[in-house]
Structure formats: C-alpha cells, structure tokens
Short mmCIF file of C-alpha atoms in Angstrom, two decimals:
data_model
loop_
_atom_site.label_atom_id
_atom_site.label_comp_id
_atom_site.label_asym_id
_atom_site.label_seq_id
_atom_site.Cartn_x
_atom_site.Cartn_y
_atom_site.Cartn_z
CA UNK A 154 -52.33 119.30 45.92
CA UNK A 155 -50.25 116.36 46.71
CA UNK A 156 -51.82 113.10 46.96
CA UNK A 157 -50.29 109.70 47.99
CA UNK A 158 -52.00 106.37 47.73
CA UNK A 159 -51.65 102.87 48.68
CA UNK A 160 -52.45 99.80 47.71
CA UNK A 161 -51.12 96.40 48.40
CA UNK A 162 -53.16 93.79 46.09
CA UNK A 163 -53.90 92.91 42.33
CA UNK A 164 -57.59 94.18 42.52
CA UNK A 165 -56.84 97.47 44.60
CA UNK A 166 -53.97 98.21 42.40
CA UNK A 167 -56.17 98.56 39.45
CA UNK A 168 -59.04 100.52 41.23
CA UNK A 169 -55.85 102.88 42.39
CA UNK A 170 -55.05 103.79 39.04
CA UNK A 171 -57.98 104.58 37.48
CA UNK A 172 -58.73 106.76 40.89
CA UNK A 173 -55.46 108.24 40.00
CA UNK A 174 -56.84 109.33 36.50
CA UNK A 175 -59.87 110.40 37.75
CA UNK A 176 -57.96 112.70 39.92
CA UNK A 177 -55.53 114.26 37.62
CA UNK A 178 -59.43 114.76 35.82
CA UNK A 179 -60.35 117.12 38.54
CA UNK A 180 -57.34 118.58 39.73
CA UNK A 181 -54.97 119.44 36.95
CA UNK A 182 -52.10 120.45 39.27
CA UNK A 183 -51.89 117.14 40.77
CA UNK A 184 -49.20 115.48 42.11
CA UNK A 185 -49.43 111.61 43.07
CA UNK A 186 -47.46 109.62 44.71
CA UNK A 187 -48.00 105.75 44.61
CA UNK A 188 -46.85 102.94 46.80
CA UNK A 189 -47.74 99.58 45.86
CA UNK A 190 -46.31 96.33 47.34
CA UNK A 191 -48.24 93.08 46.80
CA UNK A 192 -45.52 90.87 47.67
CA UNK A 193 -46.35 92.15 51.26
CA UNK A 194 -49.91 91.30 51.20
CA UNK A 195 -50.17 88.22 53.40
CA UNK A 196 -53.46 86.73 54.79
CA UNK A 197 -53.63 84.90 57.95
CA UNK A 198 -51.75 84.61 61.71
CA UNK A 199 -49.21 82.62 60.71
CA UNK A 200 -48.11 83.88 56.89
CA UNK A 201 -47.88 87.65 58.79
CA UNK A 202 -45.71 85.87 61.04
CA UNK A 203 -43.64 84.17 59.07
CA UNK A 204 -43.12 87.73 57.13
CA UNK A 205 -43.44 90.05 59.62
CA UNK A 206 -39.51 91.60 59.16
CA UNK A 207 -40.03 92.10 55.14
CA UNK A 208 -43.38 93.62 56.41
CA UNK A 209 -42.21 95.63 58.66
CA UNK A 210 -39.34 96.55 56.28
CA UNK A 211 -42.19 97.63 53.80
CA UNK A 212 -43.70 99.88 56.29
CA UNK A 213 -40.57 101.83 57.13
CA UNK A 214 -40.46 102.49 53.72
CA UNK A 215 -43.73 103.82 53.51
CA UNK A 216 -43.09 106.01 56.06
CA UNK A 217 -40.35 107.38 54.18
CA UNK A 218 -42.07 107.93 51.40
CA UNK A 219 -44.62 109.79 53.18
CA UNK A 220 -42.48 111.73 54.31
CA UNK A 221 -40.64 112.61 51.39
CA UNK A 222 -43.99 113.44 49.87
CA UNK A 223 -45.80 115.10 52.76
CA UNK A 224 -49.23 114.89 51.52
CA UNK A 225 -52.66 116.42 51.44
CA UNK A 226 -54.57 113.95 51.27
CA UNK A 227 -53.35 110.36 52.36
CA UNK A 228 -55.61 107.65 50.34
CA UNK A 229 -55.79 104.35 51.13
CA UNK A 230 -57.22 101.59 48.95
CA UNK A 231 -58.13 98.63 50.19
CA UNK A 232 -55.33 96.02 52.32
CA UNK A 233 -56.35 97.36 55.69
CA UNK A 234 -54.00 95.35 57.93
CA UNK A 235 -51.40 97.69 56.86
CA UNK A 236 -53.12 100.77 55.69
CA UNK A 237 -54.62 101.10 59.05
CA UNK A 238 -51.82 101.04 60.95
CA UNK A 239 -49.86 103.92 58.55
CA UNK A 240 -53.39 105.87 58.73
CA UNK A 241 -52.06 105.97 62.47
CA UNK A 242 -48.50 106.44 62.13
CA UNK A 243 -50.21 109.62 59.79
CA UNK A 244 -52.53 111.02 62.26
CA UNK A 245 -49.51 111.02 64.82
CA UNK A 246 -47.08 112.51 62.84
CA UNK A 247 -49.21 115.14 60.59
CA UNK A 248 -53.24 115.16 61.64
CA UNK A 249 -52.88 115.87 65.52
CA UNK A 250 -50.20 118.20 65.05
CA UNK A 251 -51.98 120.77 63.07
CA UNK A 252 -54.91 120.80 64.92
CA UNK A 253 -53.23 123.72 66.85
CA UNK A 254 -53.70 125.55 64.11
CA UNK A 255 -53.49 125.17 60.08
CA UNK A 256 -55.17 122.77 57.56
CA UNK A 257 -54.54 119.79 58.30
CA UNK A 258 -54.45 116.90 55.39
CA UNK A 259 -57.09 114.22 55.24
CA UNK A 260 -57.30 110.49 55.35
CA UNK A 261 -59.39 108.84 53.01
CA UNK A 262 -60.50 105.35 52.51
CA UNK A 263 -61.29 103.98 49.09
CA UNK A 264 -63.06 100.46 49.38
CA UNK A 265 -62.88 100.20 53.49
CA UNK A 266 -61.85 97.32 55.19
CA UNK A 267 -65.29 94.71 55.35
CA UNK A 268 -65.79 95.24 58.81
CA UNK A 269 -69.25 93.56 58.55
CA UNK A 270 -67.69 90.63 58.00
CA UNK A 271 -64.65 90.39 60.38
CA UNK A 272 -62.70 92.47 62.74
CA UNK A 273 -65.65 94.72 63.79
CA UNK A 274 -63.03 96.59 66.07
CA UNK A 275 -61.10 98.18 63.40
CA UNK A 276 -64.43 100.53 63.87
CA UNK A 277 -62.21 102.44 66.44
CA UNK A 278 -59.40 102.99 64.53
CA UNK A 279 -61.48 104.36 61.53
CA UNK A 280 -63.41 106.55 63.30
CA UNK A 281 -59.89 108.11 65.16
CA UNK A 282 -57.74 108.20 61.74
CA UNK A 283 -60.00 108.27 58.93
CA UNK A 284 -61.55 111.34 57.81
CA UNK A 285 -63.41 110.14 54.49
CA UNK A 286 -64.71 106.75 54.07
CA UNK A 287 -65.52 106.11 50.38
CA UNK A 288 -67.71 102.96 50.10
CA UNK A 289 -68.21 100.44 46.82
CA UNK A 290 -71.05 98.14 48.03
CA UNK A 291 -74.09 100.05 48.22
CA UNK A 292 -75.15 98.02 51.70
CA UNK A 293 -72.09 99.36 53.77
CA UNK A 294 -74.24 102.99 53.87
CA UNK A 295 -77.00 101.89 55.82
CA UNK A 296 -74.46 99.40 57.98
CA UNK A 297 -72.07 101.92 58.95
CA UNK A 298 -75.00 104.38 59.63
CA UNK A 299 -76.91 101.87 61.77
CA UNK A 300 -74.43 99.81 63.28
CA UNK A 301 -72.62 102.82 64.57
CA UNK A 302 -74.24 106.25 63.19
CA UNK A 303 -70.38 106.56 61.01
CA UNK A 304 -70.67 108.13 57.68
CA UNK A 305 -69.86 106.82 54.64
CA UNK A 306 -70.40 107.56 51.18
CA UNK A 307 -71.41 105.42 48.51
CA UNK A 308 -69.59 106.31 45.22
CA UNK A 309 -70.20 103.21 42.77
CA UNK A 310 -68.39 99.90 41.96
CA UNK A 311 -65.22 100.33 40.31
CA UNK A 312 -65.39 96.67 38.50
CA UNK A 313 -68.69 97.86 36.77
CA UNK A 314 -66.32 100.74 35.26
CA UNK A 315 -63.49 98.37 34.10
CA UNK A 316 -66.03 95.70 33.08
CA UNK A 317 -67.67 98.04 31.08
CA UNK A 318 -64.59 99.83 29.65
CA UNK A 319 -63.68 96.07 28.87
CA UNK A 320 -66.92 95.61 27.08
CA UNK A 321 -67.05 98.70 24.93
CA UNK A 322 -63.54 97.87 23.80
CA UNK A 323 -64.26 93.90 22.81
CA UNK A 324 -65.55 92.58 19.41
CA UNK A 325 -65.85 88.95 18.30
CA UNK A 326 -62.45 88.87 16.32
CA UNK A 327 -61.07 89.55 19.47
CA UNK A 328 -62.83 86.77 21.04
CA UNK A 329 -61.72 84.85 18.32
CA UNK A 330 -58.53 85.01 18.75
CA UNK A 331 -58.35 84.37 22.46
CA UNK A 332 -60.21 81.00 21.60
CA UNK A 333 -57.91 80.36 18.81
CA UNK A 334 -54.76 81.53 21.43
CA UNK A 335 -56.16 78.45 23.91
CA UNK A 336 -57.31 75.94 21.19
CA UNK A 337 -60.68 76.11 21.47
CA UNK A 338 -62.63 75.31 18.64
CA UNK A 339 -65.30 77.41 17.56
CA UNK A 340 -68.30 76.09 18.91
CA UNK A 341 -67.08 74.24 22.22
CA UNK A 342 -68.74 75.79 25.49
CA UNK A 343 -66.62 77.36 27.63
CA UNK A 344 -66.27 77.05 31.65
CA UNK A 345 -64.38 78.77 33.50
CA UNK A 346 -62.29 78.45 36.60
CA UNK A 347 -60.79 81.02 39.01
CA UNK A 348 -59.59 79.16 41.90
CA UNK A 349 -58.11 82.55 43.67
CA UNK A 350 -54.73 84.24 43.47
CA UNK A 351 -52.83 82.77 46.34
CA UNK A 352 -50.94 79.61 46.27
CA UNK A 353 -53.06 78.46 48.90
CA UNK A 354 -56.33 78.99 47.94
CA UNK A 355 -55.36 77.35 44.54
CA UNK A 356 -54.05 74.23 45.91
CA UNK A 357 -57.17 74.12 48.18
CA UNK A 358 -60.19 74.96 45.33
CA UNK A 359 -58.72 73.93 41.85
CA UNK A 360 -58.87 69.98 42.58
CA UNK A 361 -62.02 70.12 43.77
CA UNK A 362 -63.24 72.29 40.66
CA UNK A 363 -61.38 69.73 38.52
CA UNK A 364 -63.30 66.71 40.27
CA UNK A 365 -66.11 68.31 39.41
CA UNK A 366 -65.36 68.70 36.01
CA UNK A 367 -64.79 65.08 35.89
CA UNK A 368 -67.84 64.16 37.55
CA UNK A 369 -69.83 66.44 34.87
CA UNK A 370 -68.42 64.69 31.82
CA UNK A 371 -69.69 66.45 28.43
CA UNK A 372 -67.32 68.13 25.98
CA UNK A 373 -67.20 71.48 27.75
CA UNK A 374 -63.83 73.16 27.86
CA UNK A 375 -62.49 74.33 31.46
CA UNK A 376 -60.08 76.84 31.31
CA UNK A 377 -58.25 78.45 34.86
CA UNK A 378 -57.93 81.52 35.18
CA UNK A 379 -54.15 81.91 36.22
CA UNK A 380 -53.26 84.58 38.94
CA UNK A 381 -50.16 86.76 38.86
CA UNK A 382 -46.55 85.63 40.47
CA UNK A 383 -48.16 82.00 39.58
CA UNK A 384 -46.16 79.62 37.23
CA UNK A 385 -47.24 77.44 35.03
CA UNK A 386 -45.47 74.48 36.39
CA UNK A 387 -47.32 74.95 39.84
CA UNK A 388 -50.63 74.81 38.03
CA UNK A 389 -49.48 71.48 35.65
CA UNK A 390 -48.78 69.90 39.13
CA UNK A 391 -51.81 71.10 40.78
CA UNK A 392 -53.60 69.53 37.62
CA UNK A 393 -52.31 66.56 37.89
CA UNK A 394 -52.30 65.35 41.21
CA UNK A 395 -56.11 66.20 41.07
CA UNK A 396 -56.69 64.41 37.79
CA UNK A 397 -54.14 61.51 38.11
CA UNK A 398 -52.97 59.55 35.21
CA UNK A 399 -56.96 58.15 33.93
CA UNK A 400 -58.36 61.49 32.80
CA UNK A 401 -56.86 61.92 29.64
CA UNK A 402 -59.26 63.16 27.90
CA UNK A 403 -60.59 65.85 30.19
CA UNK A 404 -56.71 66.91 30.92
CA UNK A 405 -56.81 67.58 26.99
CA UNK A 406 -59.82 70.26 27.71
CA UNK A 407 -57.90 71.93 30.65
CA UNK A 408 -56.84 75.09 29.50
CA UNK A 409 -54.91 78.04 31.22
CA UNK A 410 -55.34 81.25 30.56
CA UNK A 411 -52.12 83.11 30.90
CA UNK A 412 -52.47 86.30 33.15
CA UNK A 413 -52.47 89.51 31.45
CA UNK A 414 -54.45 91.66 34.29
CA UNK A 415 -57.74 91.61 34.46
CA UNK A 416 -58.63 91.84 30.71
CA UNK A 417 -57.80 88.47 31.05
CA UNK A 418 -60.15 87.31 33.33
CA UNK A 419 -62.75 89.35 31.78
CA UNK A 420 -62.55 87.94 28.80
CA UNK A 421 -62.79 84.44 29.65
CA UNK A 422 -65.55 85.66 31.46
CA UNK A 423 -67.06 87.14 28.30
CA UNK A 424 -67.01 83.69 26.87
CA UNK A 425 -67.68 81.48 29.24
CA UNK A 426 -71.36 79.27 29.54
CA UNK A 427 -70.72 78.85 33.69
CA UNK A 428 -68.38 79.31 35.90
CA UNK A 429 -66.99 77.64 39.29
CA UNK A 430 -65.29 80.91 41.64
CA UNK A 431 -63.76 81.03 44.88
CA UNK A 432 -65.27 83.68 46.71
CA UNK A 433 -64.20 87.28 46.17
CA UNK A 434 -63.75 90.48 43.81
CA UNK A 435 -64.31 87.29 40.81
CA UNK A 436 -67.74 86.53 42.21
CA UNK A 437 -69.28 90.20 41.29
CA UNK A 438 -67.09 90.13 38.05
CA UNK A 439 -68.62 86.98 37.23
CA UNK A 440 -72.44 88.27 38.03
CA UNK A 441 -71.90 91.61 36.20
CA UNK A 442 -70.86 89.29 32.70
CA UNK A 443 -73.94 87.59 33.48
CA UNK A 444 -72.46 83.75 33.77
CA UNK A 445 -74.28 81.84 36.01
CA UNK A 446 -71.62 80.41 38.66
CA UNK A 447 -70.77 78.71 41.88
CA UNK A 448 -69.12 79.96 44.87
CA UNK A 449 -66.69 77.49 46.37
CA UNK A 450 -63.97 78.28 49.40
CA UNK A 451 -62.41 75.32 50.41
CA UNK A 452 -60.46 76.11 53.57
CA UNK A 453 -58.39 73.41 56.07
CA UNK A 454 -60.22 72.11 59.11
CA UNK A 455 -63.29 73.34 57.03
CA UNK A 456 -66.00 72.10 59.81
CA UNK A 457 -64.33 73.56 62.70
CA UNK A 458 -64.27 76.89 60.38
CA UNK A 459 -68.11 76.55 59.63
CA UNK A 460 -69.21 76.19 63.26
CA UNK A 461 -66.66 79.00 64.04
CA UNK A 462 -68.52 80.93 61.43
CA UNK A 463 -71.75 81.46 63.46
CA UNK A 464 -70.07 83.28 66.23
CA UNK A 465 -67.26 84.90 64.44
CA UNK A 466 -69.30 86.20 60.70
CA UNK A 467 -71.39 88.98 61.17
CA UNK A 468 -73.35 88.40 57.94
CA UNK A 469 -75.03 85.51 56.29
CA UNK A 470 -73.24 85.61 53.12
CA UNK A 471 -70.08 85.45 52.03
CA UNK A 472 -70.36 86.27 48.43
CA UNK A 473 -70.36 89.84 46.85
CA UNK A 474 -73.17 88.93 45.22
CA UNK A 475 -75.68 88.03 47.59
CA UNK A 476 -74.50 90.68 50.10
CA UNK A 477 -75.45 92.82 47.87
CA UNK A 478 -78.68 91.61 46.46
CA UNK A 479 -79.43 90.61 50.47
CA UNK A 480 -80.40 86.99 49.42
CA UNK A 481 -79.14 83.80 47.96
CA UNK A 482 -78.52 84.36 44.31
CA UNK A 483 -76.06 82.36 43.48
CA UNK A 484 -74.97 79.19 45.95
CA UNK A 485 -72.56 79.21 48.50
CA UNK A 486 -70.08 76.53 49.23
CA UNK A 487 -67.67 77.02 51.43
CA UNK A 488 -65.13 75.76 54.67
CA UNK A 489 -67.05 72.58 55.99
CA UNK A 490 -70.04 73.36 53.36
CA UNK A 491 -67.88 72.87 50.41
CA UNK A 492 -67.68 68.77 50.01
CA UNK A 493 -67.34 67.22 46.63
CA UNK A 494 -70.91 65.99 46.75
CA UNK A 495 -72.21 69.01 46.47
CA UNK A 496 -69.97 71.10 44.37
CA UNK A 497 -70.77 68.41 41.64
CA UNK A 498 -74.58 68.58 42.04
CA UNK A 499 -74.40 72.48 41.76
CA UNK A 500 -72.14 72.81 39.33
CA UNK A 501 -74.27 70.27 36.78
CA UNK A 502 -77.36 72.56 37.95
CA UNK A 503 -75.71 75.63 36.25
CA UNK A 504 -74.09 73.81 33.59
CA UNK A 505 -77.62 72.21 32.77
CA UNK A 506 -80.63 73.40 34.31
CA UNK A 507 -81.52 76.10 32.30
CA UNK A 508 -84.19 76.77 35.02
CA UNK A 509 -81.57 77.17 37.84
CA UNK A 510 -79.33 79.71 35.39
CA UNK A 511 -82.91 82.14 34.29
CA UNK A 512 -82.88 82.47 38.30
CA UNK A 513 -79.27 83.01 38.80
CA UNK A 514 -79.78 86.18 36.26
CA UNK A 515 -82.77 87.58 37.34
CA UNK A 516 -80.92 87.91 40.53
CA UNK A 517 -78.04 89.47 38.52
CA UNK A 518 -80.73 91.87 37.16
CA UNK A 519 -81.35 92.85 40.91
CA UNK A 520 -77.93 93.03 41.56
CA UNK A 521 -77.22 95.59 38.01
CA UNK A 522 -79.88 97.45 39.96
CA UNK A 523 -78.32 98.05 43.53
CA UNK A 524 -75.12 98.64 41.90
CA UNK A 525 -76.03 101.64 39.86
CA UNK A 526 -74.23 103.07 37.25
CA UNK A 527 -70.33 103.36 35.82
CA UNK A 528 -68.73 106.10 37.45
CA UNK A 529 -67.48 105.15 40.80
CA UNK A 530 -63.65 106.76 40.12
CA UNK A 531 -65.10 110.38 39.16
CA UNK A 532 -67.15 110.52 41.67
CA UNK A 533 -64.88 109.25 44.38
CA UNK A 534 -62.45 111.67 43.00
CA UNK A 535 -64.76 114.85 43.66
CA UNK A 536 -65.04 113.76 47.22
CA UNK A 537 -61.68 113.27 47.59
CA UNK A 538 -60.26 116.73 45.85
CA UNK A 539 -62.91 118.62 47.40
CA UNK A 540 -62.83 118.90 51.30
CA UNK A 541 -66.40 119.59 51.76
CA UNK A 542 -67.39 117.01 49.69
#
C-alpha cells in the first residue's frame, strides 16, 4: 500500500518517522510518501495572516503531491489548521468519489487536534473527513466518547518511546561529555530552561525564567534549551536585555545547549535537578525524566487572556501533565497568572523544598501509570495497515 503523511512541526516530525518505521515493520511492501514543512507552521490570527500566500503556496503543493502519490491511506500527524483542511480537499477529490463503488482510502489522524482545549468545532470536520482517530493522551477516549459518542483509539505516548529509546542508549561518559561540551563542572546542579520553540514565546518566557534565576541566587547552572531555526545571537540578546549589565556572575552560569533534536533536550533533561518549561510536548518530557518543574506561559495582554480563559478553555489545565493525571501535579503559571512574584516563589519551592519535589513525583508515578507502556508507533501502525483495526 501507499501511504502519505504529514506533518508540519519539530515534535510531529519525529513521532512521523518513527510511525513510518513502524509501518515499513508491518507492511513490508510499503511505500511512503512524506511532506513536512515547518516553516509553514504559524500560530495565531495575525502570523497566518501575515503568511497566508507562502501557506497557501504550501498547500498547493501538497495537493500535488497527493496527487502524484494517490494514496491508501492519507495520515495526518498533528498541525491541524492545515491537515484538516487537506483531509477535506482528500475526501472531495478521492473518499466521496468511490463510494459509488470500490475501496476507498482512509484518513487517519495520529495525535488529533486538542479539541478539548480549543476549537471544539473542528468536531464536524473530523467526524465528515476522518476515518481513524489515533489518540496519545489516554483522557481523549473517554472525552471523545462522552462529549460526542466519536471513537477514538488510544495507542500510547510516542515521547515515552523516544524517551526511553534515549535512556537505554545513555551512559554517564556520555553525560560527561555533554557537561564537559557546556562547561559544567562535575558536581554543579543543573537547571534547565526550555522557554518554547518560537521566537515569540522565547522573547516572552526566557526573561522571566532568567529573573527568576536571579532572584534564586545559589551556584546552580541554568542552561536553555535552544529550539531549531533559532540563532545564537537572538538568544545572547534575549539574555541580556533580561539580565542587564549587573549580573555577571549568573550570565557566567547561563549556558545554551545547542539543538541537536530532541536528544538534546533529553539529555539536559537527564541531568537536570529542576526545571522551569513553557507549557507543551516539554512539560510531559520533563515529568517522564522525573525533574520536578514549573509550568510558565507568559502571553501579551496576559489578564485579558486569563479572564478570556474561563469562557473560551474547556479544561482546567493547561499542562500535559495534569490533564493527564486529572489534578494539579505540577504548578501552573500562565497569561495573567504568570507574574514574577510567583514564578520566583515556585521555582525556589522545586529548587529547595524537597517536600514540594517527593509530591511533584509521586504525581509523576501516577502519571507513568495512565500513560502505560512504550509502544505507541507499533501499535498505531497495526491500526493504521489494517482496515478493520
């Protein structure tokens, strides 16, 4: 069979391909097409706007190389602002054509748009163009089901694969040398920062995760987690207007990690005593190594956001991690919640409070629990190769 995937971001790109292994796994006359474009992934009214030809550019190609390909199986992953609206271009063009007569090729969706969160009315178009939704938060199940009696299937979380693919590959020379690679001496504690992977979000979390650094004091080393497409000029400047010219001495602990996917990430992760995140993929990364962290989203006109947020957010959490556990394991500061104040009285509670990070991984235990186990590509794969699945 022919299969053709898309993806349009960092994180979905690397589920894709190890769905794409997993695939060749159970179908050994294969054939995969891939379309990936995350220079077209754009968040927000006015960034689509200001990109809508180059995004509309990307989706005639798409088309075309649908086309070209003619599928059996369409799979998206992830990005649904586009990948919903080619899931309807594809029904159009293939699905309600063959319905005359013929098997017609599926739709499936691998890690659905969140729904639960936002846009509850892409419901519609799922329901008309998707045939297969393949879920990896173990809470969408019962949502889906009870929210609107849809069914979707649970398959596992891909990050506990490549977290634990990461892990059986590591060893403490290897840790080592990544220390070594930054400067960090042997026994200095390790925090890490992941301020997100848009310009935006950067320029928005990393001061305040810096001020908080500041604020901390101690001889812990802070080292950022640096996102694809992202120099390292624009993170020296972002550094610096934060810290000014009177924080020497912390500026000396700043560290950034260069990008090299996410082993990268996973490894500062790996050796890393706490951990400030903006909210995301990185949050369940972050619980599944077992750091205890803090959520932070700083976003502009924050307080008109957080009363917005009662009407508009469907669910009381933002984080992975609590979603999932269905409580507060791990805080939550974000939009007009996220002040200085009290990013710098929760971070020193997980730096220090060795009461506050015992909770924080009991809840993780929970979490490891809900989860289940590795496996999420091979099993996603079976549903997708076989129809009845």
């Amino acid at each position: 069979m022919t299969y053709f995937i898309i993806a349009g971001e960092a994180s979905g790109d690397l589920h894709a391909r190890h769905l794409m292994d997993a695939i060749k796994a159970k179908d050994a006359e294969a054939v995969i097409r891939y379309w990936y474009r995350p220079e077209l992934a754009y968040m927000g009214f006015v960034s689509v706007l200001m990109h809508l030809p180059e995004i509309l550019q990307g989706m005639r190609e798409c088309r075309k190389a649908i086309l070209d390909a003619r599928p059996d199986r369409l799979i998206l992953v992830d990005y649904p602002g586009f990948n919903l609206k080619i899931a309807a271009w594809f029904h159009k063009t293939y699905v309600r054509s063959c319905k005359q007569g013929g098997v017609c090729p599926e739709v499936v969706y691998y890690i659905p748009p969140k729904i639960w969160a936002w846009k509850e009315g892409r419901i519609a178009q799922i329901r008309k163009y998707v045939d297969k939704v393949l879920s990896i938060l173990p809470f969408e199940v019962e949502w889906y089901a009870e929210k609107y009696g849809y069914h979707v299937d649970y398959v596992g979380n891909p990050t506990l694969d490549e977290i634990t693919l990461f892990l059986a590959s590591s060893s403490s020379d290897k840790a080592e040398k990544w220390r070594a690679s930054l400067g960090i001496s042997g026994s200095a504690k390790v925090v890490a920062l992941l301020p997100g992977s848009r310009k935006q979000e950067i320029e928005s979390n990393l001061p305040m995760m810096l001020r908080a650094a500041e604020t901390a004091g101690g001889d812990f080393c802070y080292v950022i987690a640096s996102a694809p497409n992202m120099t390292k000029e624009f993170y020296d400047k972002v550094i610096g207007m934060a810290l000014g010219q009177n924080s020497t001495r912390l500026r000396d602990r700043v560290m950034l990690a260069p990008c090299q996917g996410s082993w990268s990430s996973f490894m500062l992760l790996q050796n890393a005593h706490a951990a400030l995140v903006t909210s995301g993929t990185a949050t369940l990364e972050t619980a599944i190594m077992s750091v205890p962290q803090v959520v932070c989203y700083a976003m502009r006109c924050g307080k008109l956001v957080s009363f917005l947020r009662r009407f508009l957010l469907k669910v009381p959490y933002v984080s992975l991690v609590n979603l999932v556990v269905g409580r507060e394991v791990v805080p939550e500061l974000v939009a007009g919640g996220l002040t200085q104040t009290a990013m710098d009285k929760c971070f020193s509670q997980i730096l220090l409070d060795e009461e506050c990070r015992f909770a924080q991984r009991c809840g993780y235990d929970e979490l490891m629990g809900r989860l289940g186990q590795p496996g999420a590509p091979e099993r996603a794969a079976v549903k997708i190769v076989n129809r009845t699945q």
